[in-house]
């Protein structure tokens, strides 16, 4: 065996042993949690993972709280809107009732006015039928009385003319014409 060949063999052996040594060391570090220089330990990795998870959970919790608060706000707004809508509907109903009452009152007033007008018309008819003849009656009565009186006077004058004729002559009464002649 040549010395070069021995050197190669020793070199390969050293490389192999160093390689296995580092492999075992890595396996040991993974199992015990200790790390090599420049690497983090397993416990540190676990802590970082836990912290990340906690941060994510906190973010999720904050987001969920915000969503819940938004939902609560929306529900409150909806409740307020529903109340306002109910109030508006009640106001509209009240306004409708008031309008209907006003219409009924107006109708009642118009019917009352119409009834008053009818009563007034009826009263005027009564006035025309009963009172107007009473007003006109004296005129006709006086006319009747005057004509009767004239007839009586004329009959008296006719009788006197036939008997004596002096009064008729004084008055200028002409029997044929039936009237007194004024001088």
Coordinates of C-alpha atoms in Angstrom, one line a residue:
X1 CA 0.0 0.0 0.0
X2 CA 1.4 3.4 -1.0
X3 CA 1.6 6.3 1.4
X4 CA -0.6 8.4 -0.8
X5 CA -3.3 5.8 -0.6
X6 CA -3.1 5.8 3.2
X7 CA -3.4 9.6 3.3
X8 CA -6.5 9.5 1.2
X9 CA -8.0 6.9 3.4
X10 CA -7.2 8.9 6.6
X11 CA -8.7 12.0 5.0
X12 CA -11.9 10.2 4.1
X13 CA -12.1 8.7 7.5
X14 CA -11.7 12.1 9.2
X15 CA -14.3 13.7 6.9
X16 CA -16.7 10.8 7.6
X17 CA -16.2 11.0 11.4
X18 CA -16.7 14.8 11.4
X19 CA -19.8 14.4 9.4
X20 CA -21.3 11.8 11.7
X21 CA -20.3 13.8 14.7
X22 CA -22.2 16.9 13.5
X23 CA -25.1 14.7 12.5
X24 CA -25.3 13.2 16.0
X25 CA -24.9 16.6 17.5
X26 CA -27.8 17.9 15.5
X27 CA -29.9 14.9 16.5
X28 CA -29.0 15.5 20.1
X29 CA -29.8 19.2 19.9
X30 CA -33.2 18.4 18.4
X31 CA -34.1 15.9 21.1
X32 CA -32.8 17.9 24.1
X33 CA -33.8 21.3 22.8
X34 CA -30.3 22.7 22.8
X35 CA -29.1 24.3 19.6
X36 CA -25.9 24.8 17.9
X37 CA -24.3 28.2 17.7
X38 CA -26.4 30.6 15.5
X39 CA -29.6 28.5 15.7
X40 CA -32.6 29.0 18.0
X41 CA -33.5 26.3 20.5
X42 CA -36.7 24.4 20.1
X43 CA -38.2 26.0 23.2
X44 CA -37.6 29.5 21.7
X45 CA -39.3 28.3 18.5
X46 CA -42.2 27.1 20.5
X47 CA -42.4 30.3 22.4
X48 CA -42.3 32.3 19.2
X49 CA -45.1 30.1 17.7
X50 CA -47.2 30.6 20.8
X51 CA -46.7 34.3 20.7
X52 CA -47.6 34.4 17.0
X53 CA -50.7 32.3 17.8
X54 CA -51.6 34.6 20.7
X55 CA -51.2 37.7 18.5
X56 CA -53.3 36.1 15.8
X57 CA -55.9 35.2 18.4
X58 CA -55.9 38.7 19.8
X59 CA -56.3 40.1 16.3
X60 CA -59.2 37.7 15.7
X61 CA -60.7 38.6 19.1
X62 CA -60.4 42.3 18.3
X63 CA -61.9 41.8 14.9
X64 CA -64.7 39.7 16.3
X65 CA -65.4 42.4 19.0
X66 CA -65.5 45.1 16.3
X67 CA -67.9 43.0 14.2
X68 CA -70.1 42.3 17.3
X69 CA -70.0 46.0 18.1
X70 CA -70.9 46.9 14.5
X71 CA -73.8 44.4 14.7
X72 CA -75.0 45.8 18.0
X73 CA -74.8 49.3 16.5
X74 CA -76.8 48.2 13.4
X75 CA -79.4 46.5 15.6
X76 CA -79.7 49.7 17.7
X77 CA -80.1 51.7 14.5
X78 CA -82.7 49.3 13.2
X79 CA -84.6 49.5 16.5
X80 CA -84.5 53.2 16.5
X81 CA -85.6 53.3 12.9
X82 CA -88.5 50.9 13.7
X83 CA -89.6 53.1 16.6
X84 CA -89.4 56.2 14.4
X85 CA -91.4 54.4 11.7
X86 CA -94.0 53.3 14.3
X87 CA -94.3 56.8 15.6
X88 CA -94.7 58.1 12.0
X89 CA -97.3 55.5 11.3
X90 CA -99.2 56.4 14.5
X91 CA -99.0 60.1 13.6
X92 CA -100.3 59.4 10.1
X93 CA -103.2 57.3 11.6
X94 CA -104.0 60.2 14.0
X95 CA -103.9 62.7 11.2
X96 CA -106.2 60.4 9.1
X97 CA -108.6 60.2 12.0
X98 CA -108.5 63.9 12.6
X99 CA -109.2 64.5 8.8
X100 CA -112.1 62.1 8.9
X101 CA -113.4 63.8 12.0
X102 CA -113.1 67.2 10.3
X103 CA -114.8 65.8 7.2
X104 CA -117.6 64.5 9.4
X105 CA -117.9 67.8 11.2
X106 CA -117.9 69.6 7.9
X107 CA -120.5 67.3 6.6
X108 CA -122.6 67.7 9.8
X109 CA -122.2 71.5 9.6
X110 CA -123.2 71.5 5.9
X111 CA -126.2 69.3 6.7
X112 CA -127.0 71.5 9.7
X113 CA -126.7 74.6 7.4
X114 CA -128.8 72.9 4.8
X115 CA -131.4 72.0 7.5
X116 CA -131.4 75.6 8.7
X117 CA -131.8 76.8 5.1
X118 CA -134.7 74.4 4.7
X119 CA -136.2 75.6 8.0
X120 CA -135.7 79.2 6.8
X121 CA -137.3 78.4 3.5
X122 CA -140.1 76.6 5.3
X123 CA -140.5 79.7 7.5
X124 CA -140.6 82.0 4.5
X125 CA -143.2 79.8 3.0
X126 CA -145.2 80.0 6.2
X127 CA -144.7 83.8 6.0
X128 CA -145.8 83.9 2.4
X129 CA -148.8 81.6 3.0
X130 CA -150.1 83.0 6.2
X131 CA -148.7 86.4 6.9
X132 CA -148.7 87.9 3.4
X133 CA -152.5 87.4 3.1
X134 CA -152.9 89.0 6.5
X135 CA -150.9 92.0 5.2
X136 CA -152.8 92.1 1.9
X137 CA -156.2 91.4 3.5
X138 CA -156.8 94.8 4.9
X139 CA -156.3 96.4 1.5
X140 CA -158.9 94.0 -0.1
X141 CA -161.1 94.4 3.0
X142 CA -160.9 98.2 2.8
X143 CA -161.6 98.0 -0.9
X144 CA -164.5 95.7 -0.2
X145 CA -165.8 98.1 2.5
X146 CA -165.5 101.1 0.2
X147 CA -167.3 99.4 -2.6
X148 CA -170.0 98.3 -0.3
X149 CA -170.3 101.7 1.2
X150 CA -170.4 103.2 -2.2
X151 CA -173.1 100.8 -3.2
X152 CA -175.1 101.7 0.0
X153 CA -174.7 105.4 -0.6
X154 CA -175.7 105.0 -4.3
X155 CA -178.8 103.0 -3.3
X156 CA -179.7 105.6 -0.7
X157 CA -179.2 108.4 -3.3
X158 CA -181.4 106.5 -5.8
X159 CA -184.1 106.1 -3.2
X160 CA -184.0 109.7 -2.2
X161 CA -184.0 110.8 -5.8
X162 CA -187.1 108.9 -6.5
X163 CA -188.8 110.3 -3.5
X164 CA -187.8 113.9 -3.4
X165 CA -184.7 114.6 -5.6
X166 CA -183.6 117.7 -3.6
X167 CA -180.5 116.2 -2.1
X168 CA -179.6 114.5 -5.3
X169 CA -180.0 117.7 -7.2
X170 CA -177.8 119.5 -4.7
X171 CA -175.1 116.9 -5.0
X172 CA -175.5 116.8 -8.7
X173 CA -176.4 113.2 -8.8
X174 CA -177.5 111.8 -12.2
X175 CA -179.5 108.5 -11.8
X176 CA -178.8 107.3 -15.3
X177 CA -175.1 107.7 -15.0
X178 CA -175.0 106.5 -11.4
X179 CA -172.4 109.1 -10.2
X180 CA -172.2 112.5 -8.6
X181 CA -171.3 115.3 -11.0
X182 CA -168.9 117.8 -9.5
X183 CA -169.7 121.5 -10.2

